[in-house]
Tab-separated table of C-alpha atoms and ligand atoms in Angstrom:
chain	number	residue	atom	x	y	z
M	1	MET	CA	0.002	0.062	0.010
M	2	ARG	CA	1.055	3.410	-1.490
M	3	VAL	CA	-0.221	6.682	0.053
M	4	LEU	CA	1.175	10.501	-1.298
M	5	GLY	CA	0.464	12.525	1.928
M	6	ILE	CA	0.148	16.127	1.890
M	7	GLU	CA	1.340	18.544	4.838
M	8	THR	CA	-0.101	22.521	4.745
M	9	THR	CA	-1.335	23.318	8.021
M	10	CYS	CA	1.269	25.894	9.041
M	11	ASP	CA	4.582	27.294	8.020
M	12	GLU	CA	5.860	23.743	6.096
M	13	THR	CA	5.097	22.909	3.028
M	14	ALA	CA	5.516	19.219	2.237
M	15	ALA	CA	4.368	16.262	0.697
M	16	ALA	CA	5.677	12.489	0.751
M	17	ILE	CA	5.073	8.848	-0.230
M	18	VAL	CA	4.697	6.239	2.452
M	19	ARG	CA	4.483	2.076	1.938
M	20	ALA	CA	3.010	0.243	4.433
M	21	GLY	CA	5.975	-2.525	5.599
M	22	PRO	CA	6.071	-5.959	5.803
M	23	ASP	CA	6.904	-5.741	9.707
M	24	GLY	CA	3.767	-2.746	10.246
M	25	LYS	CA	6.165	0.062	10.113
M	26	GLY	CA	6.207	2.673	7.329
M	27	GLU	CA	9.202	3.028	4.577
M	28	ILE	CA	9.249	6.485	3.224
M	29	LEU	CA	9.775	7.059	-0.052
M	30	ALA	CA	10.262	10.326	-0.800
M	31	ASP	CA	9.522	13.303	2.048
M	32	GLU	CA	9.689	16.653	0.280
M	33	VAL	CA	9.748	19.714	2.532
M	34	VAL	CA	9.858	23.499	2.103
M	35	SER	CA	10.025	25.426	5.520
M	36	GLN	CA	9.125	28.901	5.381
M	37	ILE	CA	11.221	29.970	8.139
M	38	ALA	CA	13.269	32.920	6.036
M	39	GLU	CA	9.735	34.479	5.687
M	40	HIS	CA	8.287	34.738	8.659
M	41	ALA	CA	11.548	35.431	10.560
M	42	ALA	CA	10.955	39.534	9.803
M	43	TYR	CA	7.453	38.968	12.068
M	44	GLY	CA	8.815	37.029	14.526
M	45	GLY	CA	5.896	34.567	14.269
M	46	VAL	CA	4.057	32.660	11.489
M	47	VAL	CA	2.044	34.984	9.019
M	48	PRO	CA	-1.367	33.591	8.028
M	49	GLU	CA	-1.423	35.533	4.479
M	50	ILE	CA	2.022	34.685	3.827
M	51	ALA	CA	2.181	30.987	4.531
M	52	ALA	CA	-0.605	30.198	2.185
M	53	ARG	CA	0.865	31.809	-0.751
M	54	ALA	CA	4.474	30.221	-0.411
M	55	HIS	CA	1.926	27.221	0.159
M	56	VAL	CA	0.344	27.692	-3.561
M	57	GLU	CA	3.857	28.619	-4.855
M	58	HIS	CA	5.717	25.497	-3.727
M	59	LEU	CA	3.101	22.509	-3.302
M	60	ASP	CA	2.905	21.298	-6.873
M	61	GLU	CA	6.361	21.375	-7.301
M	62	LEU	CA	6.814	19.570	-4.181
M	63	VAL	CA	4.239	16.614	-5.097
M	64	ALA	CA	5.957	16.223	-8.558
M	65	ARG	CA	9.369	15.623	-6.782
M	66	ALA	CA	8.067	13.060	-4.572
M	67	LEU	CA	6.975	11.069	-7.482
M	68	ALA	CA	9.592	11.682	-9.022
M	69	LYS	CA	11.608	10.848	-6.327
M	70	ALA	CA	9.751	7.803	-5.276
M	71	GLY	CA	9.983	6.570	-9.010
M	72	LEU	CA	6.072	6.571	-9.255
M	73	ARG	CA	3.155	7.763	-11.154
M	74	LEU	CA	-0.008	8.946	-9.394
M	75	ALA	CA	-1.805	6.052	-11.366
M	76	ASP	CA	0.535	3.377	-8.866
M	77	LEU	CA	-0.521	4.970	-5.525
M	78	ASP	CA	-3.123	3.423	-3.601
M	79	GLY	CA	-4.502	6.588	-2.025
M	80	VAL	CA	-4.637	9.805	-1.105
M	81	ALA	CA	-3.916	11.816	1.779
M	82	ALA	CA	-3.738	15.901	3.096
M	83	ALA	CA	-4.226	17.263	6.343
M	84	ALA	CA	-7.649	18.903	6.746
M	85	GLY	CA	-7.151	20.653	10.059
M	86	PRO	CA	-7.048	21.929	12.765
M	87	GLY	CA	-4.481	24.444	11.458
M	88	LEU	CA	-4.232	27.888	9.098
M	89	ILE	CA	-7.519	27.698	7.087
M	90	GLY	CA	-5.208	29.547	4.085
M	91	GLY	CA	-2.540	27.172	3.872
M	92	VAL	CA	-5.036	23.865	5.298
M	93	MET	CA	-7.042	24.868	1.981
M	94	VAL	CA	-4.468	25.150	-0.241
M	95	GLY	CA	-3.113	21.425	0.649
M	96	LEU	CA	-7.312	19.792	1.133
M	97	THR	CA	-7.828	21.314	-2.664
M	98	MET	CA	-4.556	19.823	-4.265
M	99	GLY	CA	-5.417	16.159	-2.549
M	100	LYS	CA	-8.662	16.148	-3.628
M	101	GLY	CA	-7.387	17.265	-7.302
M	102	LEU	CA	-4.962	14.660	-7.105
M	103	ALA	CA	-7.232	11.504	-5.934
M	104	LEU	CA	-10.044	12.755	-8.449
M	105	ALA	CA	-7.810	12.902	-11.311
M	106	SER	CA	-6.745	9.577	-10.632
M	107	GLY	CA	-9.533	7.707	-9.613
M	108	LYS	CA	-7.571	7.037	-6.018
M	109	PRO	CA	-9.195	7.112	-2.317
M	110	PHE	CA	-8.933	10.375	-1.240
M	111	ILE	CA	-8.736	10.681	2.689
M	112	ALA	CA	-8.639	13.542	4.921
M	113	VAL	CA	-5.999	13.281	7.949
M	114	ASN	CA	-5.848	15.215	10.825
M	115	HIS	CA	-2.768	16.955	11.418
M	116	LEU	CA	-2.917	15.656	15.523
M	117	GLU	CA	-3.729	12.250	14.537
M	118	ALA	CA	-0.717	12.014	11.622
M	119	HIS	CA	2.139	13.673	14.840
M	120	ALA	CA	-0.009	10.989	17.185
M	121	LEU	CA	0.301	8.023	15.020
M	122	THR	CA	4.141	8.763	13.234
M	123	ALA	CA	5.690	6.560	16.177
M	124	ARG	CA	4.124	3.072	14.607
M	125	LEU	CA	5.586	4.752	11.155
M	126	THR	CA	9.447	5.141	12.884
M	127	ASP	CA	9.194	2.196	15.372
M	128	GLY	CA	5.984	0.045	14.424
M	129	LEU	CA	4.646	0.869	18.223
M	130	GLU	CA	1.502	-1.691	19.511
M	131	PHE	CA	-1.256	0.892	20.497
M	132	PRO	CA	-2.407	2.266	23.536
M	133	TYR	CA	0.226	4.575	24.287
M	134	LEU	CA	0.648	8.019	25.885
M	135	LEU	CA	2.056	10.678	23.329
M	136	LEU	CA	3.169	14.449	24.030
M	137	LEU	CA	2.521	16.789	21.614
M	138	ALA	CA	4.262	19.663	21.809
M	139	SER	CA	5.126	22.312	19.305
M	140	GLY	CA	4.531	26.118	18.732
M	141	GLY	CA	0.640	25.772	18.540
M	142	HIS	CA	-0.050	22.767	20.682
M	143	THR	CA	0.781	21.445	23.593
M	144	GLN	CA	-1.149	18.338	24.571
M	145	LEU	CA	-1.453	15.070	26.872
M	146	ILE	CA	-3.153	11.858	24.924
M	147	GLY	CA	-3.819	8.438	25.220
M	148	VAL	CA	-3.431	7.075	22.418
M	149	LEU	CA	-5.762	3.784	22.063
M	150	GLY	CA	-6.415	3.145	18.630
M	151	VAL	CA	-6.819	4.632	15.401
M	152	GLY	CA	-9.722	7.242	15.903
M	153	GLU	CA	-9.211	6.853	19.336
M	154	TYR	CA	-7.547	9.679	21.467
M	155	ARG	CA	-8.629	10.678	24.798
M	156	ARG	CA	-6.984	13.967	25.700
M	157	LEU	CA	-5.725	13.701	29.291
M	158	GLY	CA	-3.970	17.579	29.984
M	159	THR	CA	-3.788	20.035	27.707
M	160	THR	CA	-2.622	24.595	27.852
M	161	LEU	CA	-5.309	26.489	28.994
M	162	ASP	CA	-2.868	29.146	27.658
M	163	ASP	CA	0.671	29.115	25.855
M	164	ALA	CA	1.606	26.681	24.135
M	165	ILE	CA	5.323	25.322	24.950
M	166	GLY	CA	7.450	26.087	22.048
M	167	GLU	CA	5.074	29.774	22.100
M	168	ALA	CA	6.518	29.905	25.399
M	169	PHE	CA	10.215	28.974	24.246
M	170	ASP	CA	10.003	31.335	21.359
M	171	LYS	CA	7.940	34.274	23.539
M	172	VAL	CA	11.021	34.664	25.834
M	173	ALA	CA	13.372	34.701	23.059
M	174	LYS	CA	11.935	37.677	21.797
M	175	MET	CA	11.805	39.212	24.965
M	176	LEU	CA	15.338	38.612	24.698
M	177	GLY	CA	16.237	40.208	21.381
M	178	LEU	CA	16.856	36.510	19.971
M	179	PRO	CA	15.687	35.596	16.702
M	180	TYR	CA	13.679	33.425	15.631
M	181	PRO	CA	12.224	30.417	16.348
M	182	GLY	CA	13.121	30.900	19.535
M	183	GLY	CA	13.095	27.354	20.819
M	184	PRO	CA	17.124	26.226	19.987
M	185	GLN	CA	18.450	29.555	20.742
M	186	VAL	CA	16.963	29.816	23.901
M	187	GLU	CA	18.493	25.769	24.526
M	188	LYS	CA	21.664	26.937	23.240
M	189	GLN	CA	21.810	30.227	25.466
M	190	ALA	CA	20.733	27.688	28.361
M	191	ALA	CA	23.389	25.595	27.989
M	192	GLN	CA	25.800	27.948	29.453
M	193	GLY	CA	23.856	29.620	32.014
M	194	ASP	CA	23.224	28.269	35.759
M	195	PRO	CA	19.881	26.753	35.913
M	196	GLN	CA	19.162	28.132	39.309
M	197	ARG	CA	19.522	31.613	39.358
M	198	PHE	CA	16.301	33.036	38.383
M	199	GLU	CA	13.178	31.328	41.071
M	200	PHE	CA	10.766	31.149	38.213
M	201	PRO	CA	7.691	29.253	38.551
M	202	ARG	CA	6.157	25.735	38.458
M	203	PRO	CA	2.531	26.158	37.196
M	204	MET	CA	0.342	23.671	38.072
M	205	LEU	CA	2.702	21.680	39.492
M	206	ARG	CA	1.010	18.349	40.932
M	207	ARG	CA	-2.578	19.841	40.503
M	208	PRO	CA	-4.290	16.422	39.964
M	209	ASN	CA	-5.159	16.712	36.181
M	210	ALA	CA	-2.534	16.689	33.566
M	211	ASP	CA	-3.514	20.545	32.136
M	212	PHE	CA	-0.415	22.803	31.436
M	213	SER	CA	-0.437	27.410	31.661
M	214	LEU	CA	2.134	28.967	31.109
M	215	SER	CA	1.604	32.118	31.075
M	216	GLY	CA	2.394	33.126	34.756
M	217	LEU	CA	5.837	31.790	33.780
M	218	LYS	CA	6.060	33.736	31.557
M	219	THR	CA	5.402	36.832	33.430
M	220	ALA	CA	7.404	36.006	35.543
M	221	VAL	CA	10.315	35.744	32.798
M	222	ARG	CA	9.400	39.455	31.853
M	223	ILE	CA	9.425	41.284	34.864
M	224	GLU	CA	13.027	39.404	35.303
M	225	VAL	CA	13.907	40.846	32.476
M	226	ASP	CA	12.605	44.585	33.183
M	227	LYS	CA	14.611	44.191	35.990
M	228	LEU	CA	17.975	43.228	34.313
M	229	ARG	CA	16.943	46.944	31.919
M	230	ARG	CA	19.458	45.474	29.082
M	231	PRO	CA	20.395	42.281	30.434
M	232	ASN	CA	24.220	41.249	29.092
M	233	ARG	CA	25.505	37.839	28.126
M	234	THR	CA	25.683	36.006	31.283
M	235	ASP	CA	22.104	37.741	32.112
M	236	ILE	CA	20.299	36.082	29.134
M	237	GLN	CA	22.308	32.773	29.576
M	238	ASP	CA	20.333	32.146	32.984
M	239	ILE	CA	17.535	33.288	32.223
M	240	CYS	CA	16.968	30.908	29.293
M	241	ALA	CA	18.432	28.146	32.053
M	242	SER	CA	16.536	29.209	34.721
M	243	PHE	CA	13.332	29.060	32.131
M	244	GLN	CA	14.174	25.869	30.720
M	245	ALA	CA	14.635	24.397	33.989
M	246	ALA	CA	10.853	25.424	35.147
M	247	ILE	CA	9.390	23.823	31.457
M	248	VAL	CA	11.153	20.927	31.503
M	249	ASP	CA	9.921	20.039	35.729
M	250	VAL	CA	6.658	21.300	34.342
M	251	VAL	CA	6.614	18.533	31.652
M	252	ILE	CA	7.731	16.052	33.631
M	253	ASP	CA	5.114	16.958	36.305
M	254	ARG	CA	1.921	16.795	33.749
M	255	ALA	CA	3.482	13.755	32.111
M	256	ARG	CA	3.047	11.628	35.384
M	257	MET	CA	-0.158	13.139	36.251
M	258	ALA	CA	-1.293	11.882	32.447
M	259	LEU	CA	0.128	8.912	32.720
M	260	ARG	CA	-1.667	8.234	36.161
M	261	LEU	CA	-5.192	9.001	34.420
M	262	PHE	CA	-3.817	7.130	31.787
M	263	ARG	CA	-3.415	3.812	33.485
M	264	GLU	CA	-6.683	4.714	36.402
M	265	GLN	CA	-8.913	4.949	32.455
M	266	SER	CA	-7.506	2.784	30.215
M	267	GLY	CA	-5.177	0.349	32.007
M	268	ALA	CA	-1.234	0.264	31.360
M	269	PRO	CA	0.179	2.120	28.605
M	270	ARG	CA	3.273	0.634	25.974
M	271	GLY	CA	5.309	3.545	25.297
M	272	LEU	CA	5.448	7.087	25.780
M	273	VAL	CA	5.245	9.046	22.494
M	274	VAL	CA	7.633	12.532	22.397
M	275	ALA	CA	6.435	14.362	19.031
M	276	GLY	CA	6.556	18.430	18.046
M	277	GLY	CA	9.439	20.866	17.477
M	278	VAL	CA	9.894	21.335	21.173
M	279	ALA	CA	11.423	17.392	21.059
M	280	ALA	CA	14.140	18.501	19.621
M	281	ASN	CA	15.409	19.967	22.681
M	282	GLY	CA	17.724	17.961	24.819
M	283	PRO	CA	17.332	18.670	28.630
M	284	LEU	CA	13.857	17.735	27.744
M	285	ARG	CA	14.706	14.724	25.922
M	286	ALA	CA	16.857	13.917	28.757
M	287	ALA	CA	14.419	14.498	31.011
M	288	LEU	CA	11.863	12.028	29.259
M	289	ALA	CA	13.791	9.559	29.108
M	290	ARG	CA	14.573	9.061	32.688
M	291	PHE	CA	10.360	9.785	33.401
M	292	ALA	CA	10.427	6.691	30.813
M	293	VAL	CA	12.775	4.554	32.421
M	294	GLU	CA	11.404	5.299	35.729
M	295	SER	CA	7.854	4.621	34.588
M	296	GLY	CA	8.552	1.393	32.415
M	297	LEU	CA	7.440	2.391	29.080
M	298	ARG	CA	9.321	2.690	25.698
M	299	LEU	CA	10.174	5.695	24.806
M	300	SER	CA	9.463	6.930	21.101
M	301	LEU	CA	11.711	9.689	19.732
M	302	PRO	CA	10.688	9.852	16.272
M	303	PRO	CA	13.631	11.655	14.184
M	304	LEU	CA	13.922	15.374	13.814
M	305	ASN	CA	12.600	16.081	10.642
M	306	LEU	CA	9.471	13.855	11.332
M	307	CYS	CA	8.544	15.233	14.873
M	308	THR	CA	7.959	18.440	13.202
M	309	ASP	CA	5.350	19.129	10.571
M	310	ASN	CA	6.424	16.767	7.229
M	311	GLY	CA	4.373	14.934	4.814
M	312	ALA	CA	5.147	11.634	6.020
M	313	MET	CA	3.079	11.305	8.978
M	314	ILE	CA	0.135	12.353	7.056
M	315	ALA	CA	1.060	9.770	4.158
M	316	TRP	CA	1.435	7.219	7.335
M	317	ALA	CA	-2.034	8.542	8.900
M	318	GLY	CA	-3.341	7.937	5.637
M	319	ILE	CA	-2.619	4.380	5.472
M	320	GLU	CA	-3.275	3.598	8.920
M	321	ARG	CA	-6.742	5.046	8.034
M	322	LEU	CA	-7.200	3.308	4.369
M	323	ARG	CA	-6.381	0.116	6.039
M	324	LEU	CA	-9.708	0.045	7.960
M	325	GLY	CA	-11.334	1.543	5.195
M	326	LEU	CA	-11.409	5.333	6.350
M	327	THR	CA	-11.509	7.079	3.281
M	328	ASP	CA	-13.588	10.526	2.794
M	329	GLY	CA	-15.682	12.126	-0.100
M	330	MET	CA	-15.136	15.313	-1.841
M	331	ASP	CA	-16.854	17.772	-0.002
M	332	PHE	CA	-15.293	17.177	3.448
M	333	ALA	CA	-14.533	20.738	4.314
M	334	PRO	CA	-11.214	22.029	6.128
M	335	ARG	CA	-11.259	22.810	9.752
M	336	PRO	CA	-9.543	25.250	11.649
M	337	ARG	CA	-10.013	23.197	15.081
M	338	TRP	CA	-9.838	19.670	14.761
M	339	PRO	CA	-9.712	18.558	18.750
M	340	LEU	CA	-9.014	14.993	18.470
M	341	ASP	CA	-11.258	14.317	21.286
M	342	PRO	CA	-13.810	16.229	20.983
M	343	GLY	CA	-15.473	14.607	24.603
M	344	ALA	CA	-12.481	17.063	25.996
M	345	GLU	CA	-13.198	20.186	24.770
M	346	ARG	CA	-13.409	23.376	26.825
M	347	VAL	CA	-14.977	26.222	26.392
M	348	ASN	CA	-11.649	28.343	27.364
M	349	ASN	CA	-9.635	26.500	25.393
M	350	GLY	CA	-7.880	27.992	22.097
M	351	LYS	CA	-5.711	25.281	21.206
M	352	ALA	CA	-7.602	22.910	19.587
W	401	KG4	O1	6.194	21.308	15.659
W	401	KG4	P1	6.938	23.006	15.047
W	401	KG4	O2	8.186	22.223	14.605
W	401	KG4	O3	6.153	23.686	14.238
W	401	KG4	C1	5.115	23.424	14.649
W	401	KG4	O4	4.601	23.942	15.938
W	401	KG4	O5	3.314	23.379	14.463
W	401	KG4	O6	7.331	23.412	16.266
W	401	KG4	C2	8.222	24.542	16.236
W	401	KG4	C3	8.467	25.035	17.753
W	401	KG4	C4	8.815	26.179	17.587
W	401	KG4	O7	7.617	26.949	19.016
W	401	KG4	C5	10.172	26.217	18.322
W	401	KG4	O8	10.390	27.874	18.764
W	401	KG4	C6	10.068	24.714	19.549
W	401	KG4	O9	9.414	24.183	18.649
W	401	KG4	N1	11.666	23.845	19.201
W	401	KG4	C7	11.796	24.363	20.200
W	401	KG4	C8	13.820	23.693	19.917
W	401	KG4	N2	13.340	23.448	18.341
W	401	KG4	C9	12.396	23.997	18.038
W	401	KG4	N3	11.725	24.445	21.706
W	401	KG4	C10	12.574	24.473	22.643
W	401	KG4	N4	13.511	23.746	22.034
W	401	KG4	C11	14.403	23.409	20.796
W	401	KG4	N5	15.234	23.082	20.696
W	402	ZN	ZN1	2.628	20.052	13.968
């Protein structure tokens, strides 16, 4: 089974072709991606209109390149999958329309993929991980702890009440005059800094749910930066180190709580999966690895290019759904919001 996957929900334009391998894992035949970081850097964040235009400009070329690299024609595919949300609506429309058009033209089944589901299933593409497992999804737009019980079966155990973790890294970087995207910059500065110099709060610590709240931490950083007026190099390094240490503590505490909820509700998970750009953070990875060992969980950290937004995860989610006969019609509408676990939706939570 070979499926083309298209991803355009944020600032990465991507097309990939994945084949279901005999071992239950996936084999990536082509994985093309164009990042728009440079186009958005001047604005300190993703500009939806610029993103949508860039998707239009790059997508046909990327699909053609993916097919060429895989040595396939459209007719050789078993299906076409496109991310249909959640995300920036202009971009989602570009990828979804392209996916439908290709499916229609080739007479192949079409699969509308939930971008979050694609992140959630990536560990099965790379490691063949069996259900159920606990997922930490941490990117610039999402921060969720999810019980992944099966394809289409998700329990949201925790989410952020305000900022996403990546967003908090980006905002702290901005306060300190570090370039966008801020996460890698903060990590680099933190490596030279003293994590104990500033006592930043660890919001939500030990709360009996697995939710996050990061705006108080962000404000605490803001207050210190303001106090310093013009932070010198050491100040910047120490703030980054202290902020990152607070984030790591919060993530591990929230993951521990999510694991407890998971066990109460659904039994023992087989593993812990981490996805999203923040999974690149070294100290966080190390802390999660310790947590996994201590909790008796197999840790699955997909390689970095599959943690951040990519086409292969969309293609793989397409394969998982196609195998179950879950295909979609040409009338599938783009979804700016599309929670994995609609039952857990909250009124005060802006992040799908
Ligand atoms: O998944 P991703 O590439 O894009 C989406 O947000 O969809 O995640 C990007 C986010 C940014 O906020 C970025 O600052 C953060 O991930 N990030 C990091 C690191 N690398 C990327 N945060 C902390 N440490 C890092 N090394
Ligand atoms: Zn993503």
